[in-house]
Coordinates of C-alpha atoms and ligand atoms in Angstrom, one line a residue:
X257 CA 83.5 1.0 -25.8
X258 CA 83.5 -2.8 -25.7
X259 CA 84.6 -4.4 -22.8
X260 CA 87.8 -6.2 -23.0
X261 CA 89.2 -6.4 -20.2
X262 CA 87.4 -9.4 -19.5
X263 CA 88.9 -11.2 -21.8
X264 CA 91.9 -11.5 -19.0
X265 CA 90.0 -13.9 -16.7
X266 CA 89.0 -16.2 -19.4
X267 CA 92.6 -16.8 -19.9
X268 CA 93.0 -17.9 -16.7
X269 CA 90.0 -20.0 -17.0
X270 CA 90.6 -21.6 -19.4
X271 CA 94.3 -22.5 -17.5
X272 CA 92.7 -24.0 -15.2
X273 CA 90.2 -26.1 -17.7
X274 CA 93.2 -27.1 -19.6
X275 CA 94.8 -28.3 -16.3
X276 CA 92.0 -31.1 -15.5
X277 CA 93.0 -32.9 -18.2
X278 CA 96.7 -32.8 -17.7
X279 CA 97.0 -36.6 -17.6
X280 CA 96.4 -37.1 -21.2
X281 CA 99.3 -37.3 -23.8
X282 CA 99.7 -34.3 -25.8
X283 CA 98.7 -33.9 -29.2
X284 CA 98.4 -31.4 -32.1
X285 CA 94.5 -30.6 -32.6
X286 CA 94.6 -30.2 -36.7
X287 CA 92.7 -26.3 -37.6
X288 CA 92.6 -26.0 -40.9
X289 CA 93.5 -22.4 -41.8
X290 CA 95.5 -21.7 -39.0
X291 CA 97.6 -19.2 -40.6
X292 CA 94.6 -17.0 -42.1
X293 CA 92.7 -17.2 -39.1
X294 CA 93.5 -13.8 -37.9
X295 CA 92.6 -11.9 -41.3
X296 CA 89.3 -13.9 -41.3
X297 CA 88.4 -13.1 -37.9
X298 CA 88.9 -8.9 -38.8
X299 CA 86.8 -9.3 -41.7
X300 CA 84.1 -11.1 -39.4
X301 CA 84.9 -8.3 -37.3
X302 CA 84.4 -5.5 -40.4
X303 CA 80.9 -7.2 -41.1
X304 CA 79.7 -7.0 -37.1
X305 CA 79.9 -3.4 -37.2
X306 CA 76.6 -3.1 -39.5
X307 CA 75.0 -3.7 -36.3
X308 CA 72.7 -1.5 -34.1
X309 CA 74.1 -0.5 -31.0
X310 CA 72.8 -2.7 -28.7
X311 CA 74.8 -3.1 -26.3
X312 CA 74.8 1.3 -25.5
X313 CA 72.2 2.7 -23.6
X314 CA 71.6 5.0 -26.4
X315 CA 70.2 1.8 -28.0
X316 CA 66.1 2.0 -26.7
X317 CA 64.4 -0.4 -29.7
X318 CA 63.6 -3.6 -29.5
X319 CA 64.0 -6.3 -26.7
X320 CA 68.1 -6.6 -26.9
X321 CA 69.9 -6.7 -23.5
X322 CA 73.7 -7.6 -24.0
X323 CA 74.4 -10.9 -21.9
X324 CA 76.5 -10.5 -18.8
X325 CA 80.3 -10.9 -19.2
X326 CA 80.4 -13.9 -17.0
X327 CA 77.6 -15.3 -19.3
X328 CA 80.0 -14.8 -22.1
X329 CA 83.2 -15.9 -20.7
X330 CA 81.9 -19.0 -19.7
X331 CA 80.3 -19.7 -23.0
X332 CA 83.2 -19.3 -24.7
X333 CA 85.2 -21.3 -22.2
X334 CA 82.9 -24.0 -22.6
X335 CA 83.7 -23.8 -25.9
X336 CA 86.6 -25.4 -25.7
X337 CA 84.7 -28.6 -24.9
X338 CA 81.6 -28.1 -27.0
X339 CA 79.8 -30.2 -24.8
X340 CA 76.2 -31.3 -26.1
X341 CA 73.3 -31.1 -23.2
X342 CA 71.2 -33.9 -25.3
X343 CA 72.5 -37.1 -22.9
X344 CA 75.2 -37.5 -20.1
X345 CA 77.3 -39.1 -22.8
X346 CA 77.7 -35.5 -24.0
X347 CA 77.5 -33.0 -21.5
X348 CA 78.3 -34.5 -17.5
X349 CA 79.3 -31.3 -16.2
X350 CA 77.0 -29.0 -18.0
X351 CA 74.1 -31.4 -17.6
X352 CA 74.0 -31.0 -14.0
X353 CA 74.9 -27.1 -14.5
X354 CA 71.8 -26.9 -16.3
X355 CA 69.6 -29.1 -13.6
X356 CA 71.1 -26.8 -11.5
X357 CA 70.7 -23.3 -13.4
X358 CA 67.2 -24.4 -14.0
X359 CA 66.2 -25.4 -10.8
X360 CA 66.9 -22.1 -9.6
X361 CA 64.8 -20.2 -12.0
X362 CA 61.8 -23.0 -10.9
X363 CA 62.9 -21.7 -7.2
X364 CA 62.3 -18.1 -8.3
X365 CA 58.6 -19.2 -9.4
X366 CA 58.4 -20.7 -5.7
X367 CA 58.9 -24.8 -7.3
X368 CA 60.8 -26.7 -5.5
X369 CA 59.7 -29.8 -7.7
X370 CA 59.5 -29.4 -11.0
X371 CA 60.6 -31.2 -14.4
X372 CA 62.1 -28.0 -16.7
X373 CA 65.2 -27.5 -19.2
X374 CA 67.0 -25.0 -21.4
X375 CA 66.2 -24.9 -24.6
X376 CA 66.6 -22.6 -28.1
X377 CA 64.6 -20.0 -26.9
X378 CA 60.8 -18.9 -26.1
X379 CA 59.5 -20.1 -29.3
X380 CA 60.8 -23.5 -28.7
X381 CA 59.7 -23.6 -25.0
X382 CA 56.7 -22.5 -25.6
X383 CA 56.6 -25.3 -27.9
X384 CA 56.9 -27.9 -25.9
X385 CA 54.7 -26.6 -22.8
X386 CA 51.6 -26.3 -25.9
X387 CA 52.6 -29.9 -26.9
X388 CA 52.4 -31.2 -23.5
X389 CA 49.3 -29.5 -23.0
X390 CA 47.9 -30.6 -26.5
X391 CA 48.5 -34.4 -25.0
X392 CA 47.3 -33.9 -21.6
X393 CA 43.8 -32.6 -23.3
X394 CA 43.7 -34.0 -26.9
X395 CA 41.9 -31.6 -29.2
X396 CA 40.5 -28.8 -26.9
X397 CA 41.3 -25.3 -27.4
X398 CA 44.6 -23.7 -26.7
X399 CA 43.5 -19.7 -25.7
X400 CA 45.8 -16.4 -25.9
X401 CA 45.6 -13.1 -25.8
X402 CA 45.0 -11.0 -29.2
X403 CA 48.7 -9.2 -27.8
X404 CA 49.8 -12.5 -26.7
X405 CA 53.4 -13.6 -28.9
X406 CA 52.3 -14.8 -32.1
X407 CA 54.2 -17.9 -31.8
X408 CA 51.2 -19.3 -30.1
X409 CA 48.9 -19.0 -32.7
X410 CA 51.7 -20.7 -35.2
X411 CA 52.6 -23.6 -32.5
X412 CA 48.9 -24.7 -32.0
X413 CA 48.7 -25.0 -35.8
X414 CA 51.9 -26.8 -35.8
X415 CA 50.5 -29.6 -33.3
X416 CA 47.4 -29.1 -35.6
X417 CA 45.5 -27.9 -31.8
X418 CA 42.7 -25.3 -32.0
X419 CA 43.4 -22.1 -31.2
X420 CA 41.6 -18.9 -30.4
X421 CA 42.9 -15.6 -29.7
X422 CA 40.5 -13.3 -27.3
X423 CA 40.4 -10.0 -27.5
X424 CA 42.6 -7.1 -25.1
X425 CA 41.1 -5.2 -22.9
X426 CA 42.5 -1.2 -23.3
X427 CA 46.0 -1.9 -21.2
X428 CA 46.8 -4.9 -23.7
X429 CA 45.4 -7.8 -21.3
X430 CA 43.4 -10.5 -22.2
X431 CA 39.9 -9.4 -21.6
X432 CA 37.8 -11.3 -18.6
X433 CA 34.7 -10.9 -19.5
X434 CA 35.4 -12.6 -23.4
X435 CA 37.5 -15.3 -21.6
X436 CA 34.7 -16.5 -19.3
X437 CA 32.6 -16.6 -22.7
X438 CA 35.0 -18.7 -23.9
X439 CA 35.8 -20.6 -21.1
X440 CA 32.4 -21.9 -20.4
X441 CA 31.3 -23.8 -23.5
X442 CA 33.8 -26.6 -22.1
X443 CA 36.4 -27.0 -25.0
X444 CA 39.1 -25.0 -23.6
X445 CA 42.2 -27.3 -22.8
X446 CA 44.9 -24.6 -22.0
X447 CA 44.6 -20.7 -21.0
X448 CA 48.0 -19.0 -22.0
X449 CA 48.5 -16.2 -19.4
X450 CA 51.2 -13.6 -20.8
X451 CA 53.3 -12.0 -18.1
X452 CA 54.6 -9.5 -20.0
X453 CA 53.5 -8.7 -23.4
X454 CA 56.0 -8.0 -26.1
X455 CA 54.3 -5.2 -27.1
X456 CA 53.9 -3.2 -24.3
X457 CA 54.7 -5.4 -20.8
X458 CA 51.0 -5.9 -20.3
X459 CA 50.0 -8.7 -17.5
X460 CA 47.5 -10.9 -17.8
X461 CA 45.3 -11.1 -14.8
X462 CA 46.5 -14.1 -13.7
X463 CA 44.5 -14.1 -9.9
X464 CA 41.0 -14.2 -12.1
X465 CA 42.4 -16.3 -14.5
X466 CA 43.1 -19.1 -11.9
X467 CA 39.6 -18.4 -10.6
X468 CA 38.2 -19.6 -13.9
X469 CA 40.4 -22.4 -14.1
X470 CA 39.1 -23.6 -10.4
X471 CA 35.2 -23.4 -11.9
X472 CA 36.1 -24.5 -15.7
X473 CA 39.2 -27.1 -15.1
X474 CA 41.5 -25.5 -17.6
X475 CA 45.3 -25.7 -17.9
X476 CA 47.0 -22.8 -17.3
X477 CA 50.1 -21.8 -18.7
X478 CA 52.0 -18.9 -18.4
X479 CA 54.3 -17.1 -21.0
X480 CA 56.6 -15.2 -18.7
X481 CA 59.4 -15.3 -21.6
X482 CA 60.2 -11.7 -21.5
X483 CA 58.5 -10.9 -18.1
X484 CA 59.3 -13.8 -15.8
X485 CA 62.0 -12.0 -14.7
X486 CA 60.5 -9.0 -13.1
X487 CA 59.2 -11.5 -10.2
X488 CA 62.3 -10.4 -8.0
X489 CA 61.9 -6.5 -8.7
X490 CA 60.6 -4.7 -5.5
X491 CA 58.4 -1.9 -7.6
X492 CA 55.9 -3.4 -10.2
X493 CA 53.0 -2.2 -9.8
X494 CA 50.4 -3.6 -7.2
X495 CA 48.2 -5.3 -10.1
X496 CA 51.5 -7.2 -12.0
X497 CA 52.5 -7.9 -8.3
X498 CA 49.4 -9.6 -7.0
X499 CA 49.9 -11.8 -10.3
X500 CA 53.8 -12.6 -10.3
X501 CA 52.5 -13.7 -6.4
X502 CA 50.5 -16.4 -7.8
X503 CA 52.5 -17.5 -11.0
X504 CA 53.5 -20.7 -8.9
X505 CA 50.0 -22.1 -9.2
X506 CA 50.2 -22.3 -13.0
X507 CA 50.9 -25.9 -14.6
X508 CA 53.7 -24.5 -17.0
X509 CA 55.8 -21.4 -16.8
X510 CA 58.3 -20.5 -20.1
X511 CA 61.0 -17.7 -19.0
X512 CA 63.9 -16.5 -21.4
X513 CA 67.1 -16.3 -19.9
X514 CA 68.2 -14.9 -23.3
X515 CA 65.9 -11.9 -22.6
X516 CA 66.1 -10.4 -19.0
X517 CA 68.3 -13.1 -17.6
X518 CA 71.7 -11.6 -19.1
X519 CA 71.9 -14.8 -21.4
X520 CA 73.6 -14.7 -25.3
X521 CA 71.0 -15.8 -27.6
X522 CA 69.6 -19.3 -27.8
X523 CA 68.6 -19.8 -24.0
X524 CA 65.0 -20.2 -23.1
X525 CA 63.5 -22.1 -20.6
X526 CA 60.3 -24.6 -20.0
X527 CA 59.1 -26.0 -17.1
X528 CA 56.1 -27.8 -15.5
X529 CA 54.8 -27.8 -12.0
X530 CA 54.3 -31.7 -12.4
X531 CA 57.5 -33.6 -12.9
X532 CA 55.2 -36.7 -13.9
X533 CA 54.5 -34.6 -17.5
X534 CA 58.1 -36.3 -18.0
X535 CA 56.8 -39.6 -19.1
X536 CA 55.2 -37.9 -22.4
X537 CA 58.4 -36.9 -23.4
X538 CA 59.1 -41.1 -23.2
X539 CA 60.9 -42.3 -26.4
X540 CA 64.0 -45.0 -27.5
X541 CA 67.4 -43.5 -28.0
X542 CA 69.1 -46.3 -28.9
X543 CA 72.4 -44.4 -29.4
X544 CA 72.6 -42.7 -26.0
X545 CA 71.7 -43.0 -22.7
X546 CA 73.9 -46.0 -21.6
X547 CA 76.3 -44.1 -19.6
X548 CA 74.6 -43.4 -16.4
X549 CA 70.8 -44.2 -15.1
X550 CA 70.4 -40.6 -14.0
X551 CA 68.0 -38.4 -15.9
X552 CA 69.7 -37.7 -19.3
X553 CA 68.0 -34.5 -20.1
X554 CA 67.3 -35.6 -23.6
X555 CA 65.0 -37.6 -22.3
X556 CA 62.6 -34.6 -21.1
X557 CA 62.9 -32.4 -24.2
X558 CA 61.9 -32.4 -27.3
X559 CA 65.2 -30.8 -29.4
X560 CA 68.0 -34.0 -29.3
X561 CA 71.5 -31.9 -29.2
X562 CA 71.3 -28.9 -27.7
X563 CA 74.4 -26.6 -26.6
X564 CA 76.2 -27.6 -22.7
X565 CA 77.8 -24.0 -23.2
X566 CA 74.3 -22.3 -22.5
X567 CA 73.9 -24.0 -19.5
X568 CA 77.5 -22.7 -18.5
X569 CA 77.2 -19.4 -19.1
X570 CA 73.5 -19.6 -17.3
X571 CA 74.7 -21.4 -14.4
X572 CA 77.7 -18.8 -14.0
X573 CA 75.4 -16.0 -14.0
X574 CA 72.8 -17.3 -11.4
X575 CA 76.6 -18.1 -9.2
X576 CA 77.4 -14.7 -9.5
X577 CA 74.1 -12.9 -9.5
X578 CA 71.7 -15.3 -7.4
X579 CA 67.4 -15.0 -8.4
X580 CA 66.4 -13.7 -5.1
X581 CA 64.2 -10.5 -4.2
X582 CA 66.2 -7.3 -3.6
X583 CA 69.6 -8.8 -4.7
X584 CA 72.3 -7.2 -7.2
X585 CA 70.4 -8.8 -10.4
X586 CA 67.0 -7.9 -8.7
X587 CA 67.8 -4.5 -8.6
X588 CA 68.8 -4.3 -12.3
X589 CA 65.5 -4.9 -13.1
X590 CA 64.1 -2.4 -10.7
X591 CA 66.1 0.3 -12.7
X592 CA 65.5 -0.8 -16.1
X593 CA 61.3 -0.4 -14.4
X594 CA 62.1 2.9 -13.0
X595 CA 63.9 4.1 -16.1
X596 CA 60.7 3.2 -18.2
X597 CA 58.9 5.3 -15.2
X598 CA 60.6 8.2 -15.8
X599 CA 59.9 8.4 -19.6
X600 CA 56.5 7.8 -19.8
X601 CA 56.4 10.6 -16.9
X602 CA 58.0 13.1 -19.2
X603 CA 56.2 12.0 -22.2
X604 CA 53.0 12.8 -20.2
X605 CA 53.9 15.9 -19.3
X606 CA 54.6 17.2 -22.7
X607 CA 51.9 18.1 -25.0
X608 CA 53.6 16.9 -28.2
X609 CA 53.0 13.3 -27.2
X610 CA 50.2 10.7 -26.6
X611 CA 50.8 8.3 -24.5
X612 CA 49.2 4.6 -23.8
X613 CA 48.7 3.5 -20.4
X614 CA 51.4 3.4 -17.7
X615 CA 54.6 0.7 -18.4
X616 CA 54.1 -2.1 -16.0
X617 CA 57.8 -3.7 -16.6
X618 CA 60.0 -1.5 -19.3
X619 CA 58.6 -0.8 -22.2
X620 CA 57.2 2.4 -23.3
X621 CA 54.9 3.0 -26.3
X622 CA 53.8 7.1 -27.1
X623 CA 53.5 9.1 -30.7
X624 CA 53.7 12.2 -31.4
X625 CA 50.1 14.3 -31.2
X626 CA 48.8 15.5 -34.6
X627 CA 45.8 16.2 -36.4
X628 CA 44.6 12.4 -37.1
X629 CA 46.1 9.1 -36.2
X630 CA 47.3 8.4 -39.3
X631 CA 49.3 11.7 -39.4
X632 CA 50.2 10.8 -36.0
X633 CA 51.2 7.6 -37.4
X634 CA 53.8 9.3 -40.6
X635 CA 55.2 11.4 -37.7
X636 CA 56.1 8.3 -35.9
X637 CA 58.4 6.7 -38.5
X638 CA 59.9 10.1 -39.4
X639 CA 60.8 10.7 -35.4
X640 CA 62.2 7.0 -35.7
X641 CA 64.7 7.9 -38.5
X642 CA 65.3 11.6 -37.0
X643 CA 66.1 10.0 -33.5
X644 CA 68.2 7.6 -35.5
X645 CA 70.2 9.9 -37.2
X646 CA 71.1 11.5 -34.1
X647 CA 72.0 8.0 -32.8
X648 CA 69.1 7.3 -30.4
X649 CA 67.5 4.0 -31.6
X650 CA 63.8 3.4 -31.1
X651 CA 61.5 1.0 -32.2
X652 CA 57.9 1.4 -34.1
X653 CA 55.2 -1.1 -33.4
X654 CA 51.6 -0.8 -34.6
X655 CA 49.1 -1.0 -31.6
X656 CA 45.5 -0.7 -31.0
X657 CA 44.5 3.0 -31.2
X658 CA 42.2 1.9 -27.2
X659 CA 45.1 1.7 -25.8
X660 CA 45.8 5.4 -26.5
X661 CA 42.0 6.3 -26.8
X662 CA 42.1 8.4 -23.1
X663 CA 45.0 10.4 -24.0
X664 CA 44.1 11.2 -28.0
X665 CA 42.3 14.6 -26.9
X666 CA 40.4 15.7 -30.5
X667 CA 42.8 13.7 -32.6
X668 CA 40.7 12.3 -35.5
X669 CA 40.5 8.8 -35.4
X670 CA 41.1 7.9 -39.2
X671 CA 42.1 4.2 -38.4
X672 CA 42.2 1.5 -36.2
X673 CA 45.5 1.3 -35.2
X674 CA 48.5 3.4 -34.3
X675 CA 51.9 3.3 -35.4
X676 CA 53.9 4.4 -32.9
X677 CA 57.3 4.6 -31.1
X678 CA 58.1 2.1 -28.5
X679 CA 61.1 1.9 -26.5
X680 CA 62.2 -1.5 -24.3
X681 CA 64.5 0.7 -21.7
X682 CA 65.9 -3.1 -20.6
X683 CA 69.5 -2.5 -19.9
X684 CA 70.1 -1.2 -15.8
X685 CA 72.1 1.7 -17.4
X686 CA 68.9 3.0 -19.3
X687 CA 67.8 4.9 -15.9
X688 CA 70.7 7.3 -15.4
X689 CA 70.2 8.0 -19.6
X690 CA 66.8 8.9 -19.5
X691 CA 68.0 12.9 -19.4
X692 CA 70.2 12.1 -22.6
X693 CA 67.5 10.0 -24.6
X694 CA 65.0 12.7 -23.5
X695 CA 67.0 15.3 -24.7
X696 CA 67.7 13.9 -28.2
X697 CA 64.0 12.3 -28.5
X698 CA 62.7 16.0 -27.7
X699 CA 65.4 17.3 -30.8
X700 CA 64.1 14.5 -33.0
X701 CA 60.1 15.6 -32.8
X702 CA 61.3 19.5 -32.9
X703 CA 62.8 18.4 -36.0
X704 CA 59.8 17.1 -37.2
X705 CA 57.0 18.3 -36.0
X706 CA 58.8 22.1 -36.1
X707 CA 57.7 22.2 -32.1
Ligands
PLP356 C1 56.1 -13.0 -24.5 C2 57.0 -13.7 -25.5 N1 56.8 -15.0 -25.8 C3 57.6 -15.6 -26.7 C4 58.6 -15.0 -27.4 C5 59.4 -15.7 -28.4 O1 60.7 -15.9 -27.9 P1 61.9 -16.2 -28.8 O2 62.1 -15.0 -29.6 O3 63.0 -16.4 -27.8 O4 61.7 -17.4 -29.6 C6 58.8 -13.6 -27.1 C7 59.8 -12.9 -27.9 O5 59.9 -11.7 -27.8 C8 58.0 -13.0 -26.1 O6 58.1 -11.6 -25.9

């Protein structure tokens, strides 16, 4: 079930690593616990089995996609040199992997200059683009979406910046009309314009958000961590498209290669229309930086070591799989879109479900249809562990009940919000499993809902 087979050309790989530095004497690297290696490594092996599935199709939860097997390969292979990203001192060759890796993705956004890096992941990049923002306008607010990440709300309190989060509108984006309100009394220093909820996929509406910020003067800076991706895919919808269009007119764009970009955790990515945001990042490193007057990429973020084998296994990946519109990696995302398509079609059609509004990337969020929301809501949790048992893994997220209000018929509203089943269909192979996860989700309700 796990590929192997793989593992072949990383031996080769790493013969050819091991070759460039053939000139230097032999010696015998000391590893303590050789001998008990291999019974350690089964046990590690024993515990990774209490794992969901993630890497099967039948896995449909949460936002997991299992990293490309180039991406892993050349992880590991970098591995063997460890080499640290912080200075040139640590990581030459990975260094100018990542410039490299990264200015592709700031191609893919339409920059050509740009100041950006890799970095732990969207929380961290996020991170720094709010802290940049924070300096650029010192103590004006930082906005976001009520279904923006929460990490927003928690960074602005880290760099002690106010925040406000504005209400939805009912297909999870932030709402125009409370923005201009907010927008106008003057204290707004940063907009964050989510291209992609987590929740749902939900766009901002990034073409009247730029509006504003030409009357208002704003910063704008868009959260594309999960979504960024879906820029290359030729069927988003004609709203999400309008606003992927523009997305190079923002002052900051954060993108997760550890999400859609086939990338093992701890890869995210920040970076900033203006490379001249670079000299707020100034500080001494009186340890490093002395071995080349090139850009040490230490010197533009805000973590000190950071790993050289992510920029590898990124820069590998965008080799093999280039960010362009209708390519191979393009069209990945086009199935994992049409996949999501062709559930919320089928949920539509069947009276046991409600559904919200239409996916705009890949995730789909329904429940079942019942009496009242909160019964609606019970059902929910017991389709999870139903669909579970029968080895189709969902997720369960607590929404809004507007952005199921047109489709609730005479359900009694009881509450607020709905808990309900959501499904992120991000993995290519999701599309020609839809029949298969139908067919199981549709045994899971019957067992529950006797229908
Ligand atoms: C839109 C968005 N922003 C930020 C994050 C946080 O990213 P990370 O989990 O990589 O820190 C997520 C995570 O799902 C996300 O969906």
């Amino acid at each position: 079930m796990l590929d192997k087979a793989s593992l072949k050309i990383l031996l080769e790989s790493l013969e050819k690593l091991d070759a460039g530095f053939a000139a230097l004497p032999d010696f015998d690297a000391q590893v303590p616990g050789a001998n008990r290696m291999a019974e350690t490594l089964a046990a590690t092996a024993e515990r990774l089995r209490d794992n969901y599935p993630y890497f099967h199709p039948l896995y449909a939860g949460q936002m997991l996609k299992p990293p490309h097997p180039v991406a892993r390969l050349a992880y590991a292979l970098a591995q063997w040199i460890n080499p640290n990203n912080h200075a040139l001192d640590g990581g030459r060759a990975t260094s100018a992997m990542e410039k490299e890796a990264v200015g592709g993705i700031a191609g893919m956004f339409g920059w050509r200059e740009h100041l950006g890096h890799l970095c732990g992941g969207g929380t961290m990049a996020n991170l720094e683009a709010l802290w940049v923002a924070g300096q650029l306008a010192p103590g004006k607010k930082i906005l976001a979406s009520a279904q923006a990440h929460y990490t927003h709300g928690r960074i602005s309190g880290v760099l002690q910046l106010p925040f406000t989060s504005v209400p939805c509108d009912a297909r999870g984006r932030i709402d125009l009309a409370k923005l201009s309100e907010h927008v106008a009394r003057g204290d707004v220093g940063t907009v964050v314009a989510t291209m992609g909820t987590t929740a749902t996929g939900s766009v901002d509406p990034l073409a009247e958000i730029l509006d504003l910020r030409e009357k208002h003067g704003f910063r704008v800076h868009a959260d594309a961590a999960y979504g960024g991706y879906f820029g290359l895919a030729g069927n988003l919808g004609e709203e999400a498209r309008r606003g992927f269009d523009l997305l190079h007119r923002v002052d900051s764009i954060v993108i997760d290669p550890h999400k859609h970009g086939l990338q093992p955790y701890g890869c995210g990515c920040v970076v900033f229309r203006d490379p001249g945001v670079g000299k707020l990042y100034k500080h001494d490193s009186p340890y490093t930086y002395f071995s080349s007057k090139e850009l040490h990429l230490g010197e533009i973020s805000l973590e000190c070591s950071r790993p050289g084998a992510s920029a590898a296994a990124l820069w590998a990946t965008q080799r093999l799989l280039p960010l362009v519109k209708c390519g191979e990696f393009a069209r990945g995302l086009e199935d994992c879109r049409a996949a999501a398509l062709e559930l919320y079609q089928r949920l539509e059609k069947d009276a046991r479900f409600v559904t919200a509004f239409p996916p705009e990337m890949d995730i789909v969020v329904f429940a079942p249809r019942a009496g009242s929301v909160s019964e609606s809501s019970e059902k929910s949790r017991q389709i999870f562990d139903a669909a579970a048992r029968r080895n189709l893994h969902l997720a369960v997220a607590e929404l809004p009940l507007e952005f199921f209000a047109a489709n609730l018929g005479g359900m009694k509203k009881d509450r607020a919000s709905l808990i309900c089943l959501r499904s992120v269909l991000m993995k290519p192979e999701h599309k020609d499993w839809i029949g298969r996860i139908w067919e199981i989700l549709s045994q899971a309700t019957e067992d529950c809902l006797g229908r």
